[in-house]
Short mmCIF file of C-alpha atoms and ligand atoms in Angstrom, two decimals:
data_model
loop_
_atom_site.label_atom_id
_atom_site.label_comp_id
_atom_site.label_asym_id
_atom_site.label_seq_id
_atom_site.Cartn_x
_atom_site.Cartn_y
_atom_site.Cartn_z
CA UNK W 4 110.09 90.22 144.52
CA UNK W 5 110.11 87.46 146.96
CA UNK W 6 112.88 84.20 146.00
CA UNK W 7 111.56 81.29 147.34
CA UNK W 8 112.65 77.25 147.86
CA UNK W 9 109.25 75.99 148.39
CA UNK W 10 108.42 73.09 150.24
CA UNK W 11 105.84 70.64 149.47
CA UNK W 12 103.42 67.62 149.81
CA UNK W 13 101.13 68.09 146.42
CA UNK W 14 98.22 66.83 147.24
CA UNK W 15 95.70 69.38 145.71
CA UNK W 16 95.84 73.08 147.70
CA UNK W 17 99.92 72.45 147.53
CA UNK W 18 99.40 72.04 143.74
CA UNK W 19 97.55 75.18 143.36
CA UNK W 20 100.00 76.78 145.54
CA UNK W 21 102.38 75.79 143.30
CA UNK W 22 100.77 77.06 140.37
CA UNK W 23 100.13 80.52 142.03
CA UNK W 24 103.45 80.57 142.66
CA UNK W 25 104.92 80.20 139.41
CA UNK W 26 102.55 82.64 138.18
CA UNK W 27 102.79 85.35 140.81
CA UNK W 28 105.50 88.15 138.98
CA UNK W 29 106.03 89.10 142.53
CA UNK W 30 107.55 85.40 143.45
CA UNK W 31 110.65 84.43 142.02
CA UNK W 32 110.76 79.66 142.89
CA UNK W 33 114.09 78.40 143.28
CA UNK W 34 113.44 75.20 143.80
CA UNK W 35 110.71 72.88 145.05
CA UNK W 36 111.60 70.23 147.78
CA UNK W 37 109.59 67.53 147.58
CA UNK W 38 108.33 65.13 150.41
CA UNK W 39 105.68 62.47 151.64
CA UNK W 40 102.56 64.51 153.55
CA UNK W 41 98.84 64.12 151.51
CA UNK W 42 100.98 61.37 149.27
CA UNK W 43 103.85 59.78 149.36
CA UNK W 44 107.02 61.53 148.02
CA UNK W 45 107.47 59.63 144.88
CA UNK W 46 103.90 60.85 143.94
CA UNK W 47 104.41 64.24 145.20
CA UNK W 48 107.36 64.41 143.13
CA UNK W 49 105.60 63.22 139.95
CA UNK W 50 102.70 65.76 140.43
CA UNK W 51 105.51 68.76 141.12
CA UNK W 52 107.42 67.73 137.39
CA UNK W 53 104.21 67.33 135.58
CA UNK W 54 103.00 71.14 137.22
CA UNK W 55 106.19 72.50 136.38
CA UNK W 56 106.21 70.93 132.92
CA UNK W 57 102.80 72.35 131.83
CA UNK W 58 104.05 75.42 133.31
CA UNK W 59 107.41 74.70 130.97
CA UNK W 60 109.65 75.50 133.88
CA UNK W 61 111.50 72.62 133.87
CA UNK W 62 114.07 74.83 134.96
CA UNK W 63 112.97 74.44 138.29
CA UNK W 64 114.78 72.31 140.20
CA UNK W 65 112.85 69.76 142.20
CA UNK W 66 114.74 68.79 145.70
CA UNK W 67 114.25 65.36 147.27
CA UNK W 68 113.18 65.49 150.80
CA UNK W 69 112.28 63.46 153.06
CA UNK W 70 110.34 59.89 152.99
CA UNK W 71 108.43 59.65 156.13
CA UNK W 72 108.33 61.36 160.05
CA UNK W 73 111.11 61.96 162.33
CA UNK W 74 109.33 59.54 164.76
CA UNK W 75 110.18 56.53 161.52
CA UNK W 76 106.50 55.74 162.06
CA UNK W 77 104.75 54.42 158.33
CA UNK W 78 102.92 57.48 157.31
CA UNK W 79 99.49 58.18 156.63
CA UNK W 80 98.39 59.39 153.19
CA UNK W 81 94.73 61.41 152.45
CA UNK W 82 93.60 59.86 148.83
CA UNK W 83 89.94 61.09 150.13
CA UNK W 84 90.74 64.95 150.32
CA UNK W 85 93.63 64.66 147.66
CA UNK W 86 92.45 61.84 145.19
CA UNK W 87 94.77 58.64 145.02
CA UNK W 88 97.51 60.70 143.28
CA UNK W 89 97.14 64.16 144.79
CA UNK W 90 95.55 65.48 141.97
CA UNK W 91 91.58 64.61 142.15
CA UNK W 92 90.90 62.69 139.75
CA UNK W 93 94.51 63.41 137.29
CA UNK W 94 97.31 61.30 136.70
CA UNK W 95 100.55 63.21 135.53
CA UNK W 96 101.92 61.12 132.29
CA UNK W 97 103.46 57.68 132.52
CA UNK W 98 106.11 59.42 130.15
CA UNK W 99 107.22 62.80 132.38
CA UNK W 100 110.72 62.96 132.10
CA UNK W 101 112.89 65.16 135.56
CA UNK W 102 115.65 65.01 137.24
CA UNK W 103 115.70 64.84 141.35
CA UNK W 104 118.10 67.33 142.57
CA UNK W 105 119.94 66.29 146.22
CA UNK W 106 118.74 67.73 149.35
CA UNK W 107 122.43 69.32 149.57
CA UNK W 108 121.51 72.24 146.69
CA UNK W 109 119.41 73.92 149.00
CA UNK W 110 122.30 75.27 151.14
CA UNK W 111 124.37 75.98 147.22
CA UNK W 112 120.73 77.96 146.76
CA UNK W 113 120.13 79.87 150.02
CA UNK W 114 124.48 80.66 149.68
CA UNK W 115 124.27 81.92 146.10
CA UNK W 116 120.99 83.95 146.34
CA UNK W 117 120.33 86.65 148.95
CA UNK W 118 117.53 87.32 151.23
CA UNK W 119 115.97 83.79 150.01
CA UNK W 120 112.55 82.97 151.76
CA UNK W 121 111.47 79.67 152.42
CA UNK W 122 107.67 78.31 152.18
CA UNK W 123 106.81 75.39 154.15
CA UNK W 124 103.23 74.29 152.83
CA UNK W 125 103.80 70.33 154.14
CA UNK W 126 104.94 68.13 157.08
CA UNK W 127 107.88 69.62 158.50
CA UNK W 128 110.73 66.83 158.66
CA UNK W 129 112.35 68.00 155.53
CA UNK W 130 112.65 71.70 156.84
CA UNK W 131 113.75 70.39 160.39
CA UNK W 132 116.09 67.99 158.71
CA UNK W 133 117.98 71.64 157.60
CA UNK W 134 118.85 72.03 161.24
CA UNK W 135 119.40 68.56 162.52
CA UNK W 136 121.73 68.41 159.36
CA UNK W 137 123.81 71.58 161.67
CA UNK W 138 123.49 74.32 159.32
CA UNK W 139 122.98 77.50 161.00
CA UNK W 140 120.06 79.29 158.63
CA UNK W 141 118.76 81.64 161.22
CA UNK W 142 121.18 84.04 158.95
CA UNK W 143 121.05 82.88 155.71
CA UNK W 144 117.18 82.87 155.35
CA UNK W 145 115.21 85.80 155.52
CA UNK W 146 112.33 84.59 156.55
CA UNK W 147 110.68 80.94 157.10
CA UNK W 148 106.45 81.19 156.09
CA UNK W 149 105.11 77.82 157.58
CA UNK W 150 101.61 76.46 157.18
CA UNK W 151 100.40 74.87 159.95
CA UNK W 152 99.03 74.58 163.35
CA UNK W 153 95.83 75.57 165.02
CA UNK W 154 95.18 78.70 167.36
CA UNK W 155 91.57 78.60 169.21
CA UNK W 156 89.69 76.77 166.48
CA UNK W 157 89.40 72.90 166.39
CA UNK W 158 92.20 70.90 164.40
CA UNK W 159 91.72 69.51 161.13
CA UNK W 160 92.77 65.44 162.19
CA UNK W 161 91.85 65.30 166.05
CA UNK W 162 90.01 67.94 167.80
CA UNK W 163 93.04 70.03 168.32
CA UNK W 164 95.31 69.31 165.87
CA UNK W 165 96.12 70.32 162.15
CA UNK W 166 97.16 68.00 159.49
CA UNK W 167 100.91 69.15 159.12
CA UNK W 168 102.20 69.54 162.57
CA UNK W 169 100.36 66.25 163.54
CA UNK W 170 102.12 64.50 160.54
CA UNK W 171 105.41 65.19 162.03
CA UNK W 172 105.09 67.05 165.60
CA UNK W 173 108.60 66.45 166.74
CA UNK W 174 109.71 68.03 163.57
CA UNK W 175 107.43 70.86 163.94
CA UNK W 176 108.07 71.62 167.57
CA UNK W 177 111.84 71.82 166.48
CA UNK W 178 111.59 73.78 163.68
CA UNK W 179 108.86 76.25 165.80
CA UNK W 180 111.78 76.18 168.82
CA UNK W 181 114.89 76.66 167.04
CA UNK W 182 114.24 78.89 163.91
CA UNK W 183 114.34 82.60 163.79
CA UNK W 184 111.53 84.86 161.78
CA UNK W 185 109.24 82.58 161.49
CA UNK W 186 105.72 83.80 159.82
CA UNK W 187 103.10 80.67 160.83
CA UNK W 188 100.02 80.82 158.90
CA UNK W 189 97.43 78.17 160.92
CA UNK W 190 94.25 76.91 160.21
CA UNK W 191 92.19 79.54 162.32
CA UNK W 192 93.44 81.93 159.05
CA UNK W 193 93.89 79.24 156.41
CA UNK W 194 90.15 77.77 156.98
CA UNK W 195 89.02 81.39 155.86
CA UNK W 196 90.29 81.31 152.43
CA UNK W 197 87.61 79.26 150.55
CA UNK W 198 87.43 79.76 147.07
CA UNK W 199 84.31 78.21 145.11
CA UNK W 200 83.74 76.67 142.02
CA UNK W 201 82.16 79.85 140.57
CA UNK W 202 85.52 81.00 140.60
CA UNK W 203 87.72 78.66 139.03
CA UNK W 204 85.53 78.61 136.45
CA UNK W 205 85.38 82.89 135.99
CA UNK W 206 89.42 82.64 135.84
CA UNK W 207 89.28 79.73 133.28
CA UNK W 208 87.00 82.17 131.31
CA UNK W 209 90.11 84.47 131.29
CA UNK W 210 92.77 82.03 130.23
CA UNK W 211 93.87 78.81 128.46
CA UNK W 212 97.14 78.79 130.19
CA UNK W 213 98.11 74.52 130.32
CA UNK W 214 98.44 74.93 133.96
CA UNK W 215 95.22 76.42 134.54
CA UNK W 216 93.15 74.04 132.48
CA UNK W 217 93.72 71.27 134.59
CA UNK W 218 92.41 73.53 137.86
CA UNK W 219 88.25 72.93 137.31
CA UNK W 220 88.82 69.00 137.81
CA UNK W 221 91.17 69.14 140.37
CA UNK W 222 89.12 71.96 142.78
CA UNK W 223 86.47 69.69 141.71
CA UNK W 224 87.52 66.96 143.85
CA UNK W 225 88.79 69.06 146.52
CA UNK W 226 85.69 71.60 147.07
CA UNK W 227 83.29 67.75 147.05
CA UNK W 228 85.78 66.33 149.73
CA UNK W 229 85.20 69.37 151.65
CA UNK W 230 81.21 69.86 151.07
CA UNK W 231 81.52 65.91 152.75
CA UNK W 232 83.67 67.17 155.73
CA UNK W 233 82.25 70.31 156.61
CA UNK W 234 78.01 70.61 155.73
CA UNK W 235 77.23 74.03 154.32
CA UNK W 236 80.39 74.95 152.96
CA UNK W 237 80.07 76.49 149.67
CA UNK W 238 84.03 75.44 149.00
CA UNK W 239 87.26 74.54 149.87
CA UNK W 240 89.97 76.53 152.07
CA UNK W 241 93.19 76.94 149.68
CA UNK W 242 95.40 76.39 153.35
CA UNK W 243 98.56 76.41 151.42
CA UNK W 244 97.78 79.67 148.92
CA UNK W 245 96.94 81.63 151.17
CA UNK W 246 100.08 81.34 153.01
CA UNK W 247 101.72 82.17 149.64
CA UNK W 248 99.54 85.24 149.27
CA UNK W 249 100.06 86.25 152.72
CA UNK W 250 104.11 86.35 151.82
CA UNK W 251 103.41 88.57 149.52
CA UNK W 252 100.78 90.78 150.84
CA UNK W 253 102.06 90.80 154.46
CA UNK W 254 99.40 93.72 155.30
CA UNK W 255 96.37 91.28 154.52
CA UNK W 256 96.73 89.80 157.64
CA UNK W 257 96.96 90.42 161.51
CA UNK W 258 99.85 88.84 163.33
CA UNK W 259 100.65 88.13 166.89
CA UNK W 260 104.53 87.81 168.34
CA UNK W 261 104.48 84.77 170.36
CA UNK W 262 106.36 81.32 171.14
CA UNK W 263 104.74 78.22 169.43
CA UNK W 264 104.75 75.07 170.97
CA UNK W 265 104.00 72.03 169.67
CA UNK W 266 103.06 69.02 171.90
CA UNK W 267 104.76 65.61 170.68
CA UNK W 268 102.80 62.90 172.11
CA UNK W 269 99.40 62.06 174.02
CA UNK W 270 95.76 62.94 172.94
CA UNK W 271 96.91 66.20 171.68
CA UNK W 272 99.66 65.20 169.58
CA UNK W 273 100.29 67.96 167.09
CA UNK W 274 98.76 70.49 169.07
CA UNK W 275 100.17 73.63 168.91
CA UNK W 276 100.10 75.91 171.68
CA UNK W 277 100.60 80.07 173.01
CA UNK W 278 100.21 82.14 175.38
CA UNK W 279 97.44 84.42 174.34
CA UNK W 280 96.58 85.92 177.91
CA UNK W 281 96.45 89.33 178.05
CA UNK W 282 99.07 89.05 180.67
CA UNK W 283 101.49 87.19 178.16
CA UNK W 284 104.04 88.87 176.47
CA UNK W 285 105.80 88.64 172.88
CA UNK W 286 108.26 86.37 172.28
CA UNK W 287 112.08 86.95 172.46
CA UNK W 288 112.92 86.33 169.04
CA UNK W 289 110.63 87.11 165.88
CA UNK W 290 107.91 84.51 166.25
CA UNK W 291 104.69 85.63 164.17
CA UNK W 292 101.17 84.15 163.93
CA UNK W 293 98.94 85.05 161.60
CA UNK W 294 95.60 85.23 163.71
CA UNK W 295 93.54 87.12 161.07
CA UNK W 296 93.38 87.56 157.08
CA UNK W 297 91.41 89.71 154.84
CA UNK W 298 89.12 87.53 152.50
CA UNK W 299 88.35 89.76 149.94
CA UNK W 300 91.88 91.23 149.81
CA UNK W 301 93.04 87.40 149.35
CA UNK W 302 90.10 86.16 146.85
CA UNK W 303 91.26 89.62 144.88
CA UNK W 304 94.98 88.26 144.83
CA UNK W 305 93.88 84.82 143.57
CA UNK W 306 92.03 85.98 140.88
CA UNK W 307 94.17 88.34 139.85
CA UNK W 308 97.18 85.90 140.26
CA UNK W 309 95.69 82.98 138.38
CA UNK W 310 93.70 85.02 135.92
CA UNK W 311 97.07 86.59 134.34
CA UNK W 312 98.29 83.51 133.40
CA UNK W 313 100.16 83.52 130.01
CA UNK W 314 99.51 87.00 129.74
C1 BDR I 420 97.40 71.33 155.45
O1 BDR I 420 97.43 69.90 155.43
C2 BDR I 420 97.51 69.42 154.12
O2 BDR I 420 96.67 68.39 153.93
C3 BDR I 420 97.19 70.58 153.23
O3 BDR I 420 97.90 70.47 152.01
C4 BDR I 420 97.66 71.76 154.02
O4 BDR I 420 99.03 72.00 153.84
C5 BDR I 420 96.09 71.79 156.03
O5 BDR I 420 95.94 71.30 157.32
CA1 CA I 421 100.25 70.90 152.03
#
Protein backbone atom coordinates (compact mmCIF):
# COMPACT_ATOMS: atom_id res chain seq x y z
CA UNK A 1 0.00 0.00 0.00
CA UNK A 2 1.50 3.12 -1.24
CA UNK A 3 0.33 6.72 0.97
CA UNK A 4 0.46 9.39 -1.25
CA UNK A 5 0.07 13.59 -1.18
CA UNK A 6 -0.57 13.97 -4.77
CA UNK A 7 0.15 16.87 -6.67
CA UNK A 8 -1.85 18.30 -9.35
CA UNK A 9 -2.93 20.56 -12.32
CA UNK A 10 -6.49 18.78 -13.38
CA UNK A 11 -6.75 19.35 -16.60
CA UNK A 12 -8.05 15.95 -17.99
CA UNK A 13 -5.12 12.94 -17.69
CA UNK A 14 -4.52 14.60 -13.96
CA UNK A 15 -8.29 14.02 -13.42
CA UNK A 16 -8.18 10.50 -14.41
CA UNK A 17 -5.14 10.13 -12.43
CA UNK A 18 -6.96 11.21 -9.75
CA UNK A 19 -9.70 8.95 -10.15
CA UNK A 20 -7.33 5.89 -10.54
CA UNK A 21 -5.97 6.87 -7.60
CA UNK A 22 -8.76 6.92 -5.35
CA UNK A 23 -9.78 3.73 -6.72
CA UNK A 24 -6.50 1.82 -6.72
CA UNK A 25 -6.80 -0.48 -3.09
CA UNK A 26 -3.10 -0.47 -3.43
CA UNK A 27 -2.94 3.62 -3.03
CA UNK A 28 -3.83 5.05 0.10
CA UNK A 29 -4.32 9.74 -1.02
CA UNK A 30 -3.54 11.91 1.73
CA UNK A 31 -4.10 14.85 0.33
CA UNK A 32 -4.22 16.56 -3.06
CA UNK A 33 -2.21 19.88 -3.55
CA UNK A 34 -3.62 21.82 -5.92
CA UNK A 35 -1.95 24.35 -8.40
CA UNK A 36 -2.15 26.40 -11.78
CA UNK A 37 -0.52 24.05 -14.84
CA UNK A 38 -3.40 22.98 -17.81
CA UNK A 39 -5.75 25.66 -15.71
CA UNK A 40 -5.45 27.94 -13.36
CA UNK A 41 -5.48 26.86 -9.66
CA UNK A 42 -8.83 28.09 -8.70
CA UNK A 43 -10.20 25.78 -11.52
CA UNK A 44 -7.95 23.01 -10.73
CA UNK A 45 -9.15 23.20 -7.33
CA UNK A 46 -12.85 23.15 -8.29
CA UNK A 47 -12.36 20.09 -10.63
CA UNK A 48 -10.24 18.18 -7.61
CA UNK A 49 -13.55 18.86 -4.94
CA UNK A 50 -16.10 17.98 -7.49
CA UNK A 51 -13.78 14.44 -8.33
CA UNK A 52 -13.45 13.84 -4.83
CA UNK A 53 -17.11 14.57 -4.12
CA UNK A 54 -18.51 12.08 -6.70
CA UNK A 55 -15.99 9.85 -5.34
CA UNK A 56 -17.60 10.93 -1.67
CA UNK A 57 -14.14 11.41 -0.27
CA UNK A 58 -14.53 14.61 0.89
CA UNK A 59 -12.30 13.46 3.42
CA UNK A 60 -9.56 14.25 1.35
CA UNK A 61 -7.96 17.15 2.04
CA UNK A 62 -7.26 19.45 -0.85
CA UNK A 63 -3.83 21.62 -0.30
CA UNK A 64 -3.44 25.05 -1.91
CA UNK A 65 -0.36 25.40 -3.91
CA UNK A 66 0.97 27.55 -5.82
CA UNK A 67 -0.54 30.36 -8.33
CA UNK A 68 1.88 30.75 -11.08
CA UNK A 69 5.99 29.96 -11.97
CA UNK A 70 8.92 30.65 -9.92
CA UNK A 71 10.10 32.96 -12.78
CA UNK A 72 6.43 35.32 -11.65
CA UNK A 73 5.86 35.18 -15.40
CA UNK A 74 1.61 35.15 -16.22
CA UNK A 75 1.09 31.56 -17.01
CA UNK A 76 -0.13 29.84 -19.88
CA UNK A 77 -3.26 27.66 -19.67
CA UNK A 78 -4.22 24.62 -22.46
CA UNK A 79 -8.29 24.99 -22.78
CA UNK A 80 -7.57 23.13 -26.34
CA UNK A 81 -6.13 19.77 -24.86
CA UNK A 82 -8.02 20.24 -21.44
CA UNK A 83 -11.39 22.04 -22.40
CA UNK A 84 -11.91 25.63 -20.81
CA UNK A 85 -12.33 24.06 -17.33
CA UNK A 86 -10.04 21.04 -17.43
CA UNK A 87 -12.66 18.77 -17.82
CA UNK A 88 -13.64 18.55 -21.76
CA UNK A 89 -16.58 19.65 -22.08
CA UNK A 90 -17.84 19.42 -17.85
CA UNK A 91 -18.33 22.03 -15.48
CA UNK A 92 -18.14 20.86 -11.73
CA UNK A 93 -21.44 22.49 -9.92
CA UNK A 94 -21.82 26.18 -9.23
CA UNK A 95 -22.93 24.75 -5.71
CA UNK A 96 -19.65 22.36 -4.65
CA UNK A 97 -19.06 23.09 -1.26
CA UNK A 98 -14.72 22.35 0.20
CA UNK A 99 -12.56 23.59 2.26
CA UNK A 100 -8.77 24.65 1.07
CA UNK A 101 -6.38 23.23 3.46
CA UNK A 102 -2.84 25.48 3.91
CA UNK A 103 0.19 24.48 2.17
CA UNK A 104 1.70 24.03 5.87
CA UNK A 105 -0.38 20.42 6.44
CA UNK A 106 1.76 18.78 4.13
CA UNK A 107 4.80 18.75 6.48
CA UNK A 108 1.82 17.79 9.70
CA UNK A 109 1.10 14.86 6.84
CA UNK A 110 4.54 13.61 5.71
CA UNK A 111 5.45 13.96 10.04
CA UNK A 112 2.42 11.95 11.13
CA UNK A 113 2.45 9.21 8.40
CA UNK A 114 5.49 7.06 7.57
CA UNK A 115 7.16 6.17 4.42
CA UNK A 116 4.67 8.81 2.61
CA UNK A 117 5.28 9.03 -1.26
CA UNK A 118 4.73 11.98 -3.13
CA UNK A 119 3.24 12.18 -6.89
CA UNK A 120 4.06 15.11 -8.85
CA UNK A 121 1.70 14.90 -12.04
CA UNK A 122 1.94 19.05 -12.69
CA UNK A 123 4.33 22.05 -12.92
CA UNK A 124 6.74 21.75 -10.29
CA UNK A 125 6.78 25.18 -8.23
CA UNK A 126 4.56 23.84 -5.56
CA UNK A 127 6.89 20.73 -4.92
CA UNK A 128 10.08 23.02 -5.19
CA UNK A 129 8.38 25.55 -2.99
CA UNK A 130 8.80 22.39 -0.17
CA UNK A 131 12.50 23.04 -0.35
CA UNK A 132 12.86 26.71 -0.90
CA UNK A 133 10.40 26.80 2.17
CA UNK A 134 13.93 24.89 4.08
CA UNK A 135 12.42 21.72 5.02
CA UNK A 136 14.77 18.96 4.69
CA UNK A 137 12.38 15.98 3.01
CA UNK A 138 15.16 13.99 1.51
CA UNK A 139 14.27 11.90 4.92
CA UNK A 140 10.89 12.26 5.52
CA UNK A 141 9.67 11.14 1.99
CA UNK A 142 10.19 7.90 0.70
CA UNK A 143 10.15 8.49 -2.55
CA UNK A 144 9.26 11.58 -4.98
CA UNK A 145 7.41 10.00 -8.59
CA UNK A 146 7.55 13.11 -10.95
CA UNK A 147 5.99 13.37 -14.39
CA UNK A 148 7.85 15.13 -16.64
CA UNK A 149 10.61 15.76 -18.98
CA UNK A 150 11.71 14.33 -22.26
CA UNK A 151 14.62 11.72 -22.92
CA UNK A 152 15.48 11.25 -26.86
CA UNK A 153 11.99 11.87 -28.19
CA UNK A 154 10.76 15.41 -29.21
CA UNK A 155 8.99 17.61 -26.41
CA UNK A 156 5.44 18.08 -26.18
CA UNK A 157 5.53 22.41 -26.33
CA UNK A 158 8.88 23.13 -28.34
CA UNK A 159 10.82 20.52 -30.04
CA UNK A 160 12.59 19.49 -26.94
CA UNK A 161 10.63 20.25 -24.25
CA UNK A 162 7.63 18.72 -22.21
CA UNK A 163 4.75 20.61 -20.92
CA UNK A 164 5.58 20.46 -17.08
CA UNK A 165 9.21 21.18 -16.80
CA UNK A 166 8.77 23.99 -19.47
CA UNK A 167 5.88 25.45 -17.30
CA UNK A 168 8.23 26.01 -14.51
CA UNK A 169 12.00 24.95 -15.49
CA UNK A 170 13.71 26.70 -12.66
CA UNK A 171 11.45 24.83 -10.37
CA UNK A 172 12.06 21.65 -12.04
CA UNK A 173 15.80 21.88 -12.35
CA UNK A 174 15.72 22.47 -8.47
CA UNK A 175 13.60 19.97 -7.49
CA UNK A 176 15.63 17.37 -10.16
CA UNK A 177 19.11 18.87 -8.33
CA UNK A 178 18.30 18.87 -4.80
CA UNK A 179 15.85 15.94 -4.05
CA UNK A 180 16.80 12.45 -3.18
CA UNK A 181 14.91 9.14 -4.76
CA UNK A 182 13.47 10.60 -7.28
CA UNK A 183 11.45 8.15 -9.84
CA UNK A 184 10.91 10.60 -13.22
CA UNK A 185 8.44 9.21 -15.50
CA UNK A 186 8.98 11.44 -19.05
CA UNK A 187 7.24 11.62 -22.06
CA UNK A 188 9.47 9.04 -24.08
CA UNK A 189 7.38 6.44 -21.48
CA UNK A 190 4.26 8.52 -20.82
CA UNK A 191 3.53 9.01 -24.78
CA UNK A 192 3.24 5.06 -24.78
CA UNK A 193 0.31 4.74 -22.61
CA UNK A 194 -2.63 5.54 -24.98
CA UNK A 195 -5.78 4.27 -24.03
CA UNK A 196 -8.75 4.46 -26.69
CA UNK A 197 -12.20 5.09 -26.64
CA UNK A 198 -13.03 1.37 -27.04
CA UNK A 199 -11.91 1.20 -23.68
CA UNK A 200 -13.51 3.65 -21.64
CA UNK A 201 -16.44 2.56 -22.94
CA UNK A 202 -15.70 -1.60 -22.09
CA UNK A 203 -14.98 -0.32 -18.32
CA UNK A 204 -18.22 1.83 -18.29
CA UNK A 205 -19.89 -1.50 -19.35
CA UNK A 206 -18.55 -2.82 -15.97
CA UNK A 207 -19.60 -0.05 -13.67
CA UNK A 208 -21.90 2.89 -12.77
CA UNK A 209 -19.54 4.16 -10.23
CA UNK A 210 -20.39 8.45 -10.21
CA UNK A 211 -16.81 8.95 -10.88
CA UNK A 212 -16.59 6.81 -13.77
CA UNK A 213 -19.66 8.04 -15.58
CA UNK A 214 -18.34 11.24 -16.22
CA UNK A 215 -14.96 9.48 -17.94
CA UNK A 216 -16.60 8.81 -21.79
CA UNK A 217 -17.11 12.75 -22.19
CA UNK A 218 -14.13 13.81 -20.72
CA UNK A 219 -11.57 11.12 -22.76
CA UNK A 220 -13.82 12.31 -25.39
CA UNK A 221 -12.34 15.62 -25.58
CA UNK A 222 -8.97 14.56 -24.75
CA UNK A 223 -8.46 11.47 -27.30
CA UNK A 224 -10.11 14.43 -30.31
CA UNK A 225 -7.44 17.01 -29.05
CA UNK A 226 -4.93 14.41 -29.54
CA UNK A 227 -6.26 12.75 -33.00
CA UNK A 228 -5.73 16.91 -34.00
CA UNK A 229 -2.10 16.95 -32.60
CA UNK A 230 -0.73 13.81 -33.56
CA UNK A 231 -2.45 12.19 -37.21
CA UNK A 232 -2.98 8.47 -36.84
CA UNK A 233 -3.26 8.16 -33.30
CA UNK A 234 -5.97 5.93 -32.33
CA UNK A 235 -5.97 7.83 -28.65
CA UNK A 236 -4.67 9.73 -26.06
CA UNK A 237 -1.43 9.07 -23.77
CA UNK A 238 -2.81 9.04 -19.98
CA UNK A 239 0.97 10.93 -19.09
CA UNK A 240 -0.10 11.35 -15.57
CA UNK A 241 -1.70 7.54 -14.91
CA UNK A 242 0.75 5.96 -15.96
CA UNK A 243 3.11 7.48 -13.62
CA UNK A 244 0.58 6.41 -10.94
CA UNK A 245 0.59 2.86 -12.25
CA UNK A 246 4.22 2.80 -12.56
CA UNK A 247 4.34 3.60 -8.50
CA UNK A 248 2.66 0.83 -8.03
CA UNK A 249 3.90 -1.67 -10.43
CA UNK A 250 7.57 -0.56 -10.29
CA UNK A 251 8.56 -3.84 -12.43
CA UNK A 252 6.45 -2.53 -15.53
CA UNK A 253 9.03 -0.37 -16.40
CA UNK A 254 12.86 -0.06 -17.19
CA UNK A 255 14.78 2.60 -15.33
CA UNK A 256 18.09 4.24 -15.77
CA UNK A 257 20.24 5.91 -12.63
CA UNK A 258 21.26 9.18 -13.87
CA UNK A 259 21.46 13.09 -13.04
CA UNK A 260 18.62 15.20 -14.69
CA UNK A 261 19.18 18.48 -15.75
CA UNK A 262 16.94 20.86 -16.69
CA UNK A 263 17.96 23.91 -18.82
CA UNK A 264 16.26 27.30 -17.56
CA UNK A 265 16.38 29.63 -20.36
CA UNK A 266 17.14 29.91 -24.26
CA UNK A 267 15.54 27.88 -27.18
CA UNK A 268 15.54 24.85 -25.08
CA UNK A 269 13.94 26.08 -22.09
CA UNK A 270 12.54 23.12 -20.22
CA UNK A 271 14.73 20.76 -21.72
CA UNK A 272 15.79 18.16 -19.73
CA UNK A 273 19.00 16.60 -20.14
CA UNK A 274 21.52 13.11 -19.23
CA UNK A 275 24.22 11.58 -19.87
CA UNK A 276 23.25 8.47 -21.69
CA UNK A 277 26.79 7.59 -23.24
CA UNK A 278 27.85 4.39 -22.71
CA UNK A 279 30.81 5.92 -21.09
CA UNK A 280 28.52 7.78 -18.46
CA UNK A 281 28.00 6.52 -15.24
CA UNK A 282 25.00 6.44 -12.60
CA UNK A 283 24.37 9.11 -10.58
CA UNK A 284 25.58 9.62 -6.94
CA UNK A 285 22.42 9.69 -5.29
CA UNK A 286 19.16 7.67 -6.35
CA UNK A 287 18.15 9.45 -9.53
CA UNK A 288 15.78 7.10 -11.70
CA UNK A 289 14.33 7.48 -15.22
CA UNK A 290 11.90 5.53 -16.45
CA UNK A 291 13.14 4.92 -20.15
CA UNK A 292 10.74 2.02 -20.92
CA UNK A 293 7.10 0.70 -19.82
CA UNK A 294 5.17 -2.32 -20.58
CA UNK A 295 1.85 -1.39 -22.48
CA UNK A 296 -0.09 -4.24 -22.00
CA UNK A 297 1.01 -4.71 -18.37
CA UNK A 298 -0.22 -0.89 -17.91
CA UNK A 299 -3.58 -1.06 -20.18
CA UNK A 300 -4.18 -4.43 -17.83
CA UNK A 301 -3.75 -2.16 -14.61
CA UNK A 302 -6.14 0.50 -15.96
CA UNK A 303 -8.74 -1.66 -16.67
CA UNK A 304 -8.55 -3.52 -13.90
CA UNK A 305 -8.16 -0.33 -11.69
CA UNK A 306 -11.07 1.60 -13.13
CA UNK A 307 -13.25 -1.38 -13.86
CA UNK A 308 -13.51 -2.28 -9.93
CA UNK A 309 -14.97 0.73 -9.13
CA UNK A 310 -17.69 0.49 -6.40
CA UNK A 311 -17.11 -3.01 -6.22
C1 LIG B 1 1.97 16.67 -18.85
O1 LIG B 1 1.56 18.02 -19.10
C2 LIG B 1 0.22 18.21 -18.74
O2 LIG B 1 -0.45 18.91 -19.68
C3 LIG B 1 -0.36 16.84 -18.55
O3 LIG B 1 -1.37 16.88 -17.55
C4 LIG B 1 0.82 16.03 -18.10
O4 LIG B 1 1.04 16.14 -16.72
C5 LIG B 1 2.34 16.02 -20.15
O5 LIG B 1 3.37 16.71 -20.77
CA1 LIG C 1 -0.68 17.11 -15.28
Amino acid sequence: MKKIILFADPGIDDSIAIMYALLNPEIEVLAIVSSYGNVDKEQATENIAYLLELADRTDVHIIGGTNAPLSGEIPKFYPEIHGQEGLGPIRPPEDLSFELTNFSKIYDIIENNKDVTIVDVGRNTSLASLFLLGENLTDAVQEFYIMGGAFMVPGNVTPSAEANFYGDPTASHLVMTNFDNLYIVPLNVSNKAIVTMEHILAILEMTNHPLVQIMDEVMKYYIDAYKKLVPGIEGAPLHDVVTLSLMVNPDMGRTIRREVEVLTSGEGKGTSIADFRVSSTPSEKNSNIYLEVDYEMFLKDFMKVMSSAGK
